[in-house]
mmCIF file of C-alpha atoms in Angstrom:
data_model
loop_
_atom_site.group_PDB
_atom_site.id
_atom_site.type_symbol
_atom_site.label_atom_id
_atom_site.label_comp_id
_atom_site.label_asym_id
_atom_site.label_seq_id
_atom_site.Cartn_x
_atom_site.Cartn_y
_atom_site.Cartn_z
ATOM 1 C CA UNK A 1 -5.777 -103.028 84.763
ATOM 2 C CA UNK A 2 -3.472 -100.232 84.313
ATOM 3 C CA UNK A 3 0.288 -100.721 84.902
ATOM 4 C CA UNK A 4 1.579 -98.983 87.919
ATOM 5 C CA UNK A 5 4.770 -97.235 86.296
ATOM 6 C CA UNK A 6 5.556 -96.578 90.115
ATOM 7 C CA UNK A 7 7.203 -99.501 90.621
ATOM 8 C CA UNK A 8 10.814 -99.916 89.609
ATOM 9 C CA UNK A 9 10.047 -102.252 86.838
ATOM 10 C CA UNK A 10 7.039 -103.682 85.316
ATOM 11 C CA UNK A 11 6.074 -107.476 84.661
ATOM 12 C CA UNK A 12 8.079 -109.349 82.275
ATOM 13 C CA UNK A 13 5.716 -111.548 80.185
ATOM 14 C CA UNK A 14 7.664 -114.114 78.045
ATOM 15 C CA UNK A 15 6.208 -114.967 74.458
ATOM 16 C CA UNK A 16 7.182 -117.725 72.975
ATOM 17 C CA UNK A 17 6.210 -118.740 68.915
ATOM 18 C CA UNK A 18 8.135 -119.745 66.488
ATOM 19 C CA UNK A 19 6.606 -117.723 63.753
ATOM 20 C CA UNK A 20 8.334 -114.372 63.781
ATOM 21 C CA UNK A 21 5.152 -112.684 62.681
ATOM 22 C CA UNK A 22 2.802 -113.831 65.596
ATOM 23 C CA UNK A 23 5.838 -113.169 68.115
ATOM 24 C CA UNK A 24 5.949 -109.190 66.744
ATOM 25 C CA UNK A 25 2.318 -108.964 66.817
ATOM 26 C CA UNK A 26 2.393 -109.885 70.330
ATOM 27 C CA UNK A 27 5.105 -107.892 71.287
ATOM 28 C CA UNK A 28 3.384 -104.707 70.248
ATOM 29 C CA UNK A 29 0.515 -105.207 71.818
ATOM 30 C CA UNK A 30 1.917 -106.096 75.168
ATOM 31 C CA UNK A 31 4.961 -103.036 75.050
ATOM 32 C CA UNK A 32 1.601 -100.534 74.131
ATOM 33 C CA UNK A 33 0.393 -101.209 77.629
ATOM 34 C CA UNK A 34 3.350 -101.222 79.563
ATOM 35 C CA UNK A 35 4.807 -104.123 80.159
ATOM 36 C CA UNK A 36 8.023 -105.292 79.493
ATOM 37 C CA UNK A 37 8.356 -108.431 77.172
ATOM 38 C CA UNK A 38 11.136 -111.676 76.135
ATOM 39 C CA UNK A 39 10.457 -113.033 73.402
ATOM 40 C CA UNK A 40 11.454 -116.555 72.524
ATOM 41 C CA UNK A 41 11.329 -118.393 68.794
ATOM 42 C CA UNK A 42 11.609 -122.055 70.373
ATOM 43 C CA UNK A 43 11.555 -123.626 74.051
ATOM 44 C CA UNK A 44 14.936 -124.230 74.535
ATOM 45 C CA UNK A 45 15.504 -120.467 73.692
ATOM 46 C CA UNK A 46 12.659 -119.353 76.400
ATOM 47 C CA UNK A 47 14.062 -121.900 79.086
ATOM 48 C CA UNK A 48 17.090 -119.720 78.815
ATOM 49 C CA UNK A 49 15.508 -116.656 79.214
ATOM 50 C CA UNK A 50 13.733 -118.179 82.382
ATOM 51 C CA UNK A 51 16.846 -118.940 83.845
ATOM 52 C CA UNK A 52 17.783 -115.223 83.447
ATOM 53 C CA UNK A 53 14.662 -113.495 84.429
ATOM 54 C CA UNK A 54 12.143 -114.805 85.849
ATOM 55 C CA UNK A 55 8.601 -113.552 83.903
ATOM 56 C CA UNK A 56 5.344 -112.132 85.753
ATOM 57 C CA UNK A 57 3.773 -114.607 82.655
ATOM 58 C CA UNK A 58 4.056 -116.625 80.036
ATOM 59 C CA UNK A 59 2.504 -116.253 76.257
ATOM 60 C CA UNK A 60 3.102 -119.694 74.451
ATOM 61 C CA UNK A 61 2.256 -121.375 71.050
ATOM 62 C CA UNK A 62 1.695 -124.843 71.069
ATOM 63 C CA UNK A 63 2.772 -126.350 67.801
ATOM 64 C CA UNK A 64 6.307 -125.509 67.702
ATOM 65 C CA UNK A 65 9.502 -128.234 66.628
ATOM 66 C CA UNK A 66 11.302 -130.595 69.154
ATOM 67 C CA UNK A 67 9.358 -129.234 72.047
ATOM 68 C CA UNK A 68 5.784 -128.113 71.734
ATOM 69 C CA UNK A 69 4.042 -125.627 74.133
ATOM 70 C CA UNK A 70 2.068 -128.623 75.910
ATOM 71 C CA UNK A 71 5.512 -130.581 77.020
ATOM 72 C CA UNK A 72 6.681 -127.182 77.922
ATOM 73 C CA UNK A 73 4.225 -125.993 79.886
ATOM 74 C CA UNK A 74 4.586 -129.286 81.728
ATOM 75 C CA UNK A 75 8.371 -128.553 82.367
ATOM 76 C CA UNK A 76 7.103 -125.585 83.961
ATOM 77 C CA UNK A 77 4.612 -126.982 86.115
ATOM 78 C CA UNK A 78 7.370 -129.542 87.240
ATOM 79 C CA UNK A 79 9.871 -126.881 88.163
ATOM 80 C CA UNK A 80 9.240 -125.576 91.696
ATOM 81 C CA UNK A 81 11.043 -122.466 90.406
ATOM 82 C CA UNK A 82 8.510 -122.168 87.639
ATOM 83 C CA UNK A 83 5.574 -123.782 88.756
ATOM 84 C CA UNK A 84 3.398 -120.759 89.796
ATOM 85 C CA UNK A 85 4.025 -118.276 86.362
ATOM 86 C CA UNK A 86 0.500 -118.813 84.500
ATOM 87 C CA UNK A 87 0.687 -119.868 80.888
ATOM 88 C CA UNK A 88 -1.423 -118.678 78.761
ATOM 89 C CA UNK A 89 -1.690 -120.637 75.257
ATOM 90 C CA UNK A 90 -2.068 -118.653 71.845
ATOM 91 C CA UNK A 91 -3.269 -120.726 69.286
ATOM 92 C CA UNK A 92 -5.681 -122.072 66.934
ATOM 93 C CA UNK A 93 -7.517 -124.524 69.269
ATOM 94 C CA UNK A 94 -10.830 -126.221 67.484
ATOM 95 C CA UNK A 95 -11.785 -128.904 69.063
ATOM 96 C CA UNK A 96 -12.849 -129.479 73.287
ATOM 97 C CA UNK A 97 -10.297 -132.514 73.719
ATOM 98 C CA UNK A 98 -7.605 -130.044 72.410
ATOM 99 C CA UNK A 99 -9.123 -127.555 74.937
ATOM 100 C CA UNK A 100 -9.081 -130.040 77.748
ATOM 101 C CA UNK A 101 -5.300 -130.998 76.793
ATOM 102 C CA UNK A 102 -4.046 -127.530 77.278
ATOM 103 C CA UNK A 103 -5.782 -126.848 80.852
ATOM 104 C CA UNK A 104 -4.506 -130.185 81.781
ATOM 105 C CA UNK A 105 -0.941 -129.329 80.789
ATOM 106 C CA UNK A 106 -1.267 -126.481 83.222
ATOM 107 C CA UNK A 107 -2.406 -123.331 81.590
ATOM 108 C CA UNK A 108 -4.511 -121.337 82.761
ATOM 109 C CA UNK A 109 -6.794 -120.100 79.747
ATOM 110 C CA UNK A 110 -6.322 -119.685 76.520
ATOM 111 C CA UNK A 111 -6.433 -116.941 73.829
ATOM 112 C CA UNK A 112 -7.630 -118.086 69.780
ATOM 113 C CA UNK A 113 -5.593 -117.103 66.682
ATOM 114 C CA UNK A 114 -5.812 -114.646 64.994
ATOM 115 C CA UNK A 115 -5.160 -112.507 68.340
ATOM 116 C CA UNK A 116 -7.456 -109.784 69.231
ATOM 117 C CA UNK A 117 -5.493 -107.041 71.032
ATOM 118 C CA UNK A 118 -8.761 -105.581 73.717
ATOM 119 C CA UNK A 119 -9.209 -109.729 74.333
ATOM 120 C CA UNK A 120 -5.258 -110.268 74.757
ATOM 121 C CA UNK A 121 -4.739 -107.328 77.218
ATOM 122 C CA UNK A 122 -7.732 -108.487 79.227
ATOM 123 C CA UNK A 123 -7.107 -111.685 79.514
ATOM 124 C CA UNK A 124 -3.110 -110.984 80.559
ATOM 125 C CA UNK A 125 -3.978 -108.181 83.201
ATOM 126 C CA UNK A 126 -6.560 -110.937 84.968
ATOM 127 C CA UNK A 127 -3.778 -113.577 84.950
ATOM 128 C CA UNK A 128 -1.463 -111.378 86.272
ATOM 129 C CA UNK A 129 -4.049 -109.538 88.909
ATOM 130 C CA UNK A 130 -4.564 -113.303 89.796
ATOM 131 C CA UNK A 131 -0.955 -113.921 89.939
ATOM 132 C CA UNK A 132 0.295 -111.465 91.565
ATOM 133 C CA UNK A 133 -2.633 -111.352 94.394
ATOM 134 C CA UNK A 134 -0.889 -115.070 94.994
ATOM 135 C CA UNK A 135 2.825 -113.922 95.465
ATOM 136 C CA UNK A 136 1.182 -111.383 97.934
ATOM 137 C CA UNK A 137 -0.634 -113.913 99.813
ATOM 138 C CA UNK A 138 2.522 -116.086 99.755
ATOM 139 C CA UNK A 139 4.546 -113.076 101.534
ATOM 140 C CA UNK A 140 1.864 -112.827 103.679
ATOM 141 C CA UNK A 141 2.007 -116.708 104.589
ATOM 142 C CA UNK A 142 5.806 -116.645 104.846
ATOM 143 C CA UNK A 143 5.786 -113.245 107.387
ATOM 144 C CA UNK A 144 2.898 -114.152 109.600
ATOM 145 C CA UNK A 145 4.970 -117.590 109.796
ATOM 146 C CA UNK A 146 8.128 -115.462 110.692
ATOM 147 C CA UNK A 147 6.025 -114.111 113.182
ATOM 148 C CA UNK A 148 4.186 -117.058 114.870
ATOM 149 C CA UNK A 149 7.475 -118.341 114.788
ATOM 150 C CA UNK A 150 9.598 -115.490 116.538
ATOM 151 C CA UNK A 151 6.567 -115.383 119.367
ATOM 152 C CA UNK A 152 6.911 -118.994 119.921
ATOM 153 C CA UNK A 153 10.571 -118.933 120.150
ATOM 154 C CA UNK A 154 9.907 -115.588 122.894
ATOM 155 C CA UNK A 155 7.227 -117.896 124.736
ATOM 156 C CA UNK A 156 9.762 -120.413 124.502
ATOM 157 C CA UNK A 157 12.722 -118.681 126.083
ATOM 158 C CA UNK A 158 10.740 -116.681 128.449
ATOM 159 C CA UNK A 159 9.518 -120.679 129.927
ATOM 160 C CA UNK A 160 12.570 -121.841 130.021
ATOM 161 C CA UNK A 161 14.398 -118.961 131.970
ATOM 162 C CA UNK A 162 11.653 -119.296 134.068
ATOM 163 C CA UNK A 163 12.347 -122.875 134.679
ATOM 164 C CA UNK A 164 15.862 -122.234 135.155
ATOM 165 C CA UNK A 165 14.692 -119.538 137.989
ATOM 166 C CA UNK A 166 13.031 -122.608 139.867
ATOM 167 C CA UNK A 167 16.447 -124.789 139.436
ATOM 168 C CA UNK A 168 18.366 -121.981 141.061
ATOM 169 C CA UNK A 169 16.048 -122.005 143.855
ATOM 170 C CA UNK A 170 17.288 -125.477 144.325
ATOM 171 C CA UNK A 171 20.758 -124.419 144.225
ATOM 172 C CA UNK A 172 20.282 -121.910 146.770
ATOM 173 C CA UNK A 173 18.495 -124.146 149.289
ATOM 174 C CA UNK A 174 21.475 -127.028 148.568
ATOM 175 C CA UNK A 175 24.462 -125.507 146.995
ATOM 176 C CA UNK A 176 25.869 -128.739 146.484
ATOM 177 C CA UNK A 177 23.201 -129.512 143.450
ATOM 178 C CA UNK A 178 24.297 -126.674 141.272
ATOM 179 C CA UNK A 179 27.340 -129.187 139.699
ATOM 180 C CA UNK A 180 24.857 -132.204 140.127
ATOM 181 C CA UNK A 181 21.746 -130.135 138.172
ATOM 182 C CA UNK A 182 24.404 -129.683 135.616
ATOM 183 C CA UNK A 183 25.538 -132.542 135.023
ATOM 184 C CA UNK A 184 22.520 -134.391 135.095
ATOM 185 C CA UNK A 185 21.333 -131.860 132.034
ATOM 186 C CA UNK A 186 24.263 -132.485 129.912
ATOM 187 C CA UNK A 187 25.001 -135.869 129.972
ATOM 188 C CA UNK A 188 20.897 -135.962 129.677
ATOM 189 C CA UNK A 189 21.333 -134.201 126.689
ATOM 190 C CA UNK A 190 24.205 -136.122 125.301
ATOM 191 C CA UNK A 191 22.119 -139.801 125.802
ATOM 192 C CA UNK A 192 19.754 -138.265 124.164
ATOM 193 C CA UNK A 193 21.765 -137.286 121.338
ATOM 194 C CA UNK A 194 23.300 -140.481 120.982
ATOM 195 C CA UNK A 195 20.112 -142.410 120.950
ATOM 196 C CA UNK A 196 18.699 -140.588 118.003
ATOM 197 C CA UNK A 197 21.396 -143.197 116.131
ATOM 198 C CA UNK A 198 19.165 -145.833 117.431
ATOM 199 C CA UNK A 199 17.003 -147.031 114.594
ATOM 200 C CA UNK A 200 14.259 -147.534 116.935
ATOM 201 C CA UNK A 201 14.287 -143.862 118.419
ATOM 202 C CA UNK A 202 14.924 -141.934 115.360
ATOM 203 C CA UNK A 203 11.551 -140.461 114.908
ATOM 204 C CA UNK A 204 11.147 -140.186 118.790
ATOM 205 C CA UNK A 205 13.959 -137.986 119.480
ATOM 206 C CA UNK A 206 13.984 -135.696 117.491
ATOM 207 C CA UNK A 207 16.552 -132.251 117.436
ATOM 208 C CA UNK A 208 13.501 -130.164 119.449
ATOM 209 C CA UNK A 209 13.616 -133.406 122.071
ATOM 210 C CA UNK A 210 17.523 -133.270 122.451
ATOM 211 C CA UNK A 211 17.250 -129.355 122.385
ATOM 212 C CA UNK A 212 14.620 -129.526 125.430
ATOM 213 C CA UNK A 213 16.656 -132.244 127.623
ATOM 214 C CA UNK A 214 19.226 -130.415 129.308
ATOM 215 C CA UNK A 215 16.648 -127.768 131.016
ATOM 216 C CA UNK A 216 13.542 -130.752 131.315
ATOM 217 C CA UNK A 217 15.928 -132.672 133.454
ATOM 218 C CA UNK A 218 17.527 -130.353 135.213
ATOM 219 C CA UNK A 219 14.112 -130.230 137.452
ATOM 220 C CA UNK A 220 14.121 -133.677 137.933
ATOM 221 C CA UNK A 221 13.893 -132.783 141.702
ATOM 222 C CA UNK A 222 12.452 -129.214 141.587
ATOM 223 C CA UNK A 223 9.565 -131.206 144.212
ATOM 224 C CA UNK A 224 12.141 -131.013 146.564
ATOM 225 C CA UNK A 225 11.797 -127.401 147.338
ATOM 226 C CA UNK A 226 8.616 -127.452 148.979
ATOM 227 C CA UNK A 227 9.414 -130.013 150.705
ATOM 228 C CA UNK A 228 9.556 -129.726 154.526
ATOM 229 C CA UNK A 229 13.030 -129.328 156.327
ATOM 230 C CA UNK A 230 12.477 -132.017 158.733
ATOM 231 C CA UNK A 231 12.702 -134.574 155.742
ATOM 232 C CA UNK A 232 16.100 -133.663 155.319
ATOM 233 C CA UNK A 233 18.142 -135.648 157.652
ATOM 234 C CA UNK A 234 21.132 -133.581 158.541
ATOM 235 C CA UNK A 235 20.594 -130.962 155.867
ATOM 236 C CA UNK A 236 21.324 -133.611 153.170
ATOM 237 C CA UNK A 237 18.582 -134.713 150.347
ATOM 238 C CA UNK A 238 17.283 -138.248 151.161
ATOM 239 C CA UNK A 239 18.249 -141.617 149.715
ATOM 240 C CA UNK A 240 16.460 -143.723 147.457
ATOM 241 C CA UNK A 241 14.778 -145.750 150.333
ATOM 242 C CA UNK A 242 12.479 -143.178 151.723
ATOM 243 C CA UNK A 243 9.281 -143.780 150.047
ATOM 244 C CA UNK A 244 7.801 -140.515 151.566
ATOM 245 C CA UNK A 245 10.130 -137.842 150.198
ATOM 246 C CA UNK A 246 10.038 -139.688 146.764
ATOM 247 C CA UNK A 247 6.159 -139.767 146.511
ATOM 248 C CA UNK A 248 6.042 -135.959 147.875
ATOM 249 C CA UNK A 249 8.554 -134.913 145.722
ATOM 250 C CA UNK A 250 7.679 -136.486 142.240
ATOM 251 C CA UNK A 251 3.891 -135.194 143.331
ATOM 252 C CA UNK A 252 5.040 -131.810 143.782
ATOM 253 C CA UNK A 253 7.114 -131.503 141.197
ATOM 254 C CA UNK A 254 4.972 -132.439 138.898
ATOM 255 C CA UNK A 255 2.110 -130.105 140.225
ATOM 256 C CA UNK A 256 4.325 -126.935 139.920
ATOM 257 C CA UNK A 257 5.287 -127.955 136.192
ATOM 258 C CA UNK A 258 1.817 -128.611 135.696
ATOM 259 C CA UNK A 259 0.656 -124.704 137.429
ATOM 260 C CA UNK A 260 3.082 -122.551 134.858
ATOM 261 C CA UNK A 261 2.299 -124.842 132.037
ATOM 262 C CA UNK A 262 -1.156 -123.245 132.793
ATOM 263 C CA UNK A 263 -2.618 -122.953 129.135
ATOM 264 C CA UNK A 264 0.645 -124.075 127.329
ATOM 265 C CA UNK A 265 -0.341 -127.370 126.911
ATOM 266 C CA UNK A 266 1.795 -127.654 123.344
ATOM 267 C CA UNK A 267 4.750 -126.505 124.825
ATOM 268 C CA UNK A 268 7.423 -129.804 124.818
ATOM 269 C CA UNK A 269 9.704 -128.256 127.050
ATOM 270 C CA UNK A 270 7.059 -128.223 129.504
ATOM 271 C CA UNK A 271 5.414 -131.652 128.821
ATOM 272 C CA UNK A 272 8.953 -133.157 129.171
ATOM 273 C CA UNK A 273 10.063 -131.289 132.518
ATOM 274 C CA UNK A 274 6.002 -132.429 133.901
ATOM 275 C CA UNK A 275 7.300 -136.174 133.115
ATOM 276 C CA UNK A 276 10.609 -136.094 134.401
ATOM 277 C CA UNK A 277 9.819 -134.796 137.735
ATOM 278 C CA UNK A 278 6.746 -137.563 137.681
ATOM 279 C CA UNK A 279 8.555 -140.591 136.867
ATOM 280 C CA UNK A 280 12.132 -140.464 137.315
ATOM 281 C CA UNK A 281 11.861 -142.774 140.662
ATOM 282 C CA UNK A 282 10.037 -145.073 138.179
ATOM 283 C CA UNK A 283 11.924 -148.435 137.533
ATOM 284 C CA UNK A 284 12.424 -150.351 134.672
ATOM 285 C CA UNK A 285 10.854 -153.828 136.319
ATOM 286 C CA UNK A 286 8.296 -151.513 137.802
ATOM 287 C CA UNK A 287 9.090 -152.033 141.385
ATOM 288 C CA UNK A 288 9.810 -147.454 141.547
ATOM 289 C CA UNK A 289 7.524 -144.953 142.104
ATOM 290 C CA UNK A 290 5.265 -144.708 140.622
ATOM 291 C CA UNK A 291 4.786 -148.315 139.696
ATOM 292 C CA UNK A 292 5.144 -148.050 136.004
ATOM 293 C CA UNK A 293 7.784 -150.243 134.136
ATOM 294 C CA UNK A 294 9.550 -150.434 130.866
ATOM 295 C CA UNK A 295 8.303 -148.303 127.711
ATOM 296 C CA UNK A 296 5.415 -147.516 129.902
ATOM 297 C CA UNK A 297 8.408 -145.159 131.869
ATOM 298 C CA UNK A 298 8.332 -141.916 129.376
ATOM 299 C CA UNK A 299 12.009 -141.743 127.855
ATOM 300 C CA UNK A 300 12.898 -139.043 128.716
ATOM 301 C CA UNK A 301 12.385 -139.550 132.499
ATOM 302 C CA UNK A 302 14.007 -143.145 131.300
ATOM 303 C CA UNK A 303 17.508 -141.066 130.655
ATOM 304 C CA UNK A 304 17.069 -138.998 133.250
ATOM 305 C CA UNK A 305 17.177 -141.552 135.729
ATOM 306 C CA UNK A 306 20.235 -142.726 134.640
ATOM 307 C CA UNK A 307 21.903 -140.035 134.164
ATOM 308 C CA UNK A 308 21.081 -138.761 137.699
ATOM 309 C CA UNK A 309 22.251 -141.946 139.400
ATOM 310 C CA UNK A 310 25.168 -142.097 137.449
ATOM 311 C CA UNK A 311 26.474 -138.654 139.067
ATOM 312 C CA UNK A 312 25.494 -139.161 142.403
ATOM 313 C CA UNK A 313 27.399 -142.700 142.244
ATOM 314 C CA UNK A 314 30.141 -140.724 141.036
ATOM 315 C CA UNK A 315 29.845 -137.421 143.747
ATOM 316 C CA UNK A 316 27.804 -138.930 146.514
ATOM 317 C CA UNK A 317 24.682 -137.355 147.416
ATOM 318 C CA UNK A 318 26.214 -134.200 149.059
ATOM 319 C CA UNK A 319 28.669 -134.093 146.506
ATOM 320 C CA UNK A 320 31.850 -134.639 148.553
ATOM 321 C CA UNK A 321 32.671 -137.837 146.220
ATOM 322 C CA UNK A 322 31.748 -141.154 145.457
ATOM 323 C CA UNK A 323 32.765 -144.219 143.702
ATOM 324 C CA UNK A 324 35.128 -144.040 140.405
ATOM 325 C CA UNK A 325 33.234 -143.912 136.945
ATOM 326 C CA UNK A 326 34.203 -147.200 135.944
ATOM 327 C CA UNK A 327 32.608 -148.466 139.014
ATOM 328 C CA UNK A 328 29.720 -146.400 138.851
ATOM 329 C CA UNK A 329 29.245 -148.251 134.997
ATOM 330 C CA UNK A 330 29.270 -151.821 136.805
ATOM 331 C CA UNK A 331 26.969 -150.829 139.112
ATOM 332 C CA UNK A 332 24.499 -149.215 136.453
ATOM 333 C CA UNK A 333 25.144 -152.469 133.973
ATOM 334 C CA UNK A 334 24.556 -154.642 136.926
ATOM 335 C CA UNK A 335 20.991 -153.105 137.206
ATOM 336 C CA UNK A 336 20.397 -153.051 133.246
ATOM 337 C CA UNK A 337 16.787 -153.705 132.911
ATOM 338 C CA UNK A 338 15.867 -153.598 136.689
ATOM 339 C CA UNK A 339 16.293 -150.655 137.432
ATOM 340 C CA UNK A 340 17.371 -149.323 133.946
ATOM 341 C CA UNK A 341 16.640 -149.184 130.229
ATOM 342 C CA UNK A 342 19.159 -151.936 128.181
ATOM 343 C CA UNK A 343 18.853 -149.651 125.407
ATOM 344 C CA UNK A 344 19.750 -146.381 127.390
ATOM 345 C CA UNK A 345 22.581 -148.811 129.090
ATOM 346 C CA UNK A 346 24.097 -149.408 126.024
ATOM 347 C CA UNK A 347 24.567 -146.306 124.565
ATOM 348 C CA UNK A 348 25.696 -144.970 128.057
ATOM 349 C CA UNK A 349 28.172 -147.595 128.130
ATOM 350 C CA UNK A 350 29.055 -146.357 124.602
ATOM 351 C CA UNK A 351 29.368 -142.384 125.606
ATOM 352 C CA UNK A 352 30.484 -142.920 129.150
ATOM 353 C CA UNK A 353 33.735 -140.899 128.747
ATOM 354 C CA UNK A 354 31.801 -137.844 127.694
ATOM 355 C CA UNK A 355 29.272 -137.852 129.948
ATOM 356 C CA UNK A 356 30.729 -135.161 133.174
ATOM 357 C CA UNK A 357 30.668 -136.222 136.861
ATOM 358 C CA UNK A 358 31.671 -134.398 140.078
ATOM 359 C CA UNK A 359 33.418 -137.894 141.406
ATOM 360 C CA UNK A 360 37.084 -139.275 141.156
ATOM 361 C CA UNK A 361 36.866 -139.794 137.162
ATOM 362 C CA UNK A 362 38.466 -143.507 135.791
ATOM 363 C CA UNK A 363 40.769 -145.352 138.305
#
């Protein structure tokens, strides 16, 4: 392999040796074809040099004092700075076990005293074909990553503004719900948040989960906009008690999630939004709709729930006003694991005072 003297500098191969003779010999044959060498007389010399400039490859004796080339090729190998520059041993090796040490050490081949110059060259320009063919497959890793990456955070933002789309279609068919929709995403967000202190949720919800909450619940009742006009009594959204509008909504809801999350299916955004609008109605004691209770309830359609009762205790369901926030929390604790999750409960009875509402505030 012939050096490309194109490039701004060429490969740095480090040779270390205590014997000044071998080091020379080495350097000249190495500077003849064009690379640029450090030369080292003991480790601790070389591990300074590393520090400075990181080499393309490494040339190494073994028997040298206080640290020989086999613990310091191990230092290397243990060093994710240093781990991936080949080593290359130059030495005297005579027996198979000796052999066998150096390759388990971490070098990758080996080159016999006295050196040969045509054998050296060869053997560094396939180390360093080899070695450099890796970094270039590791930049190619680490940009197609960069890439996957950047298109899933475009897919990403290009599902949610759709989703938000669908929320202000809500809005627009029941102004009052913009304020409720937004309060029911924060403070969905913020239980969220404050769960992930819980040592039983702290691999559940994780940052993406918190991240996804405030949009997911905000189309808790996105069902609600196919459903007919004559289900509204008096313009206004129905109660809790009508069993038709619930079923009709969480069923449609879910089925327009489910249409745009077409092919998506790895998308959590999605996934979480699909649950929410399925099983907010649902009940800790099982007696909602649908009829599923406790930790069968998803979690996040869990906080959800309470979060969306706890606003519409506090603004009343056309947001003209409701009861004060303190009451609203002794109605919700009343209902702690009836209608409720005791664990959601208690850190909403921890957070309360952050958590926004349209209603009268603390009286």
């Amino acid at each position: 392999m012939e050096v490309d003297h194109t490039t701004k500098s060429p490969p740095q191969i480090l040779i270390v040796d205590d014997v000044d003779v071998n080091v020379e010999i080495l350097d000249n044959i190495i500077s003849q074809e064009g690379y640029g060498t450090l030369c080292a007389l003991k480790v601790q010399d070389a591990i300074e040099l590393i520090r400075k400039t990181k080499p393309s490859l490494i040339l190494s004796d073994i028997s040298m004092p206080e640290i020989d080339g086999f613990e310091f090729c191990r230092m290397l190998k243990n060093n994710p700075k240093t781990r991936d520059i080949p080593v290359i041993f130059v030495t005297a090796l005579s027996s198979e076990e000796e052999k066998k040490k150096a390759f388990m050490a971490g070098a990758v081949d080996y080159i016999p005293k006295p050196v040969d110059a045509v054998e050296t060259i060869m053997r560094v320009n396939n180390h360093l074909s080899a070695y450099h063919m890796k970094q270039q497959m590791g930049d190619y890793n680490r940009l197609m990553h960069k890439m996957v990456e950047e298109q899933k955070r475009h897919l990403e933002n290009g599902q949610k503004n759709m989703l938000l789309a669908l929320v202000g279609i809500m809005e627009r068919r029941q102004p009052y719900m913009r304020k409720h929709l937004d309060n029911v995403g924060f403070n969905s967000r913020i239980l969220a948040q404050a769960l992930q202190f819980l040592p039983e949720y702290e691999s559940v919800v994780t940052d993406e989960f918190v991240d996804c909450m405030d949009t997911a619940a905000k189309l808790h009742n996105i069902g609600s906009i196919v459903v007919p006009e004559k289900m509204y009594p008096n313009g206004q959204m129905p109660g809790e008690t009508n069993r038709d509008y619930i079923q009709m909504c969480t069923e449609e809801g879910g089925k327009i999630i489910e249409d745009i999350n077409g092919n998506n299916g790895d998308s959590l955004l999605l996934q979480m939004a699909e649950r929410i609008t399925r099983c907010h109605h649902a009940h800790w004691d099982g007696q909602g709709s649908p009829p599923l209770k406790e930790k069968e309830i998803p979690l996040e359609a869990r906080i959800t729930l309470l979060a969306n009762d706890y606003d519409i205790l506090t603004a009343g369901r056309d947001g003209t006003g409701g009861v004060s926030a303190q009451e609203a929390k002794t109605i919700i604790n009343e209902k702690s694991g009836l209608i409720y999750d005791p664990d959601i409960v208690q850190i909403f009875n921890k957070i309360q005072r952050q958590m926004k509402s349209n209603g009268r505030g603390e009286e």
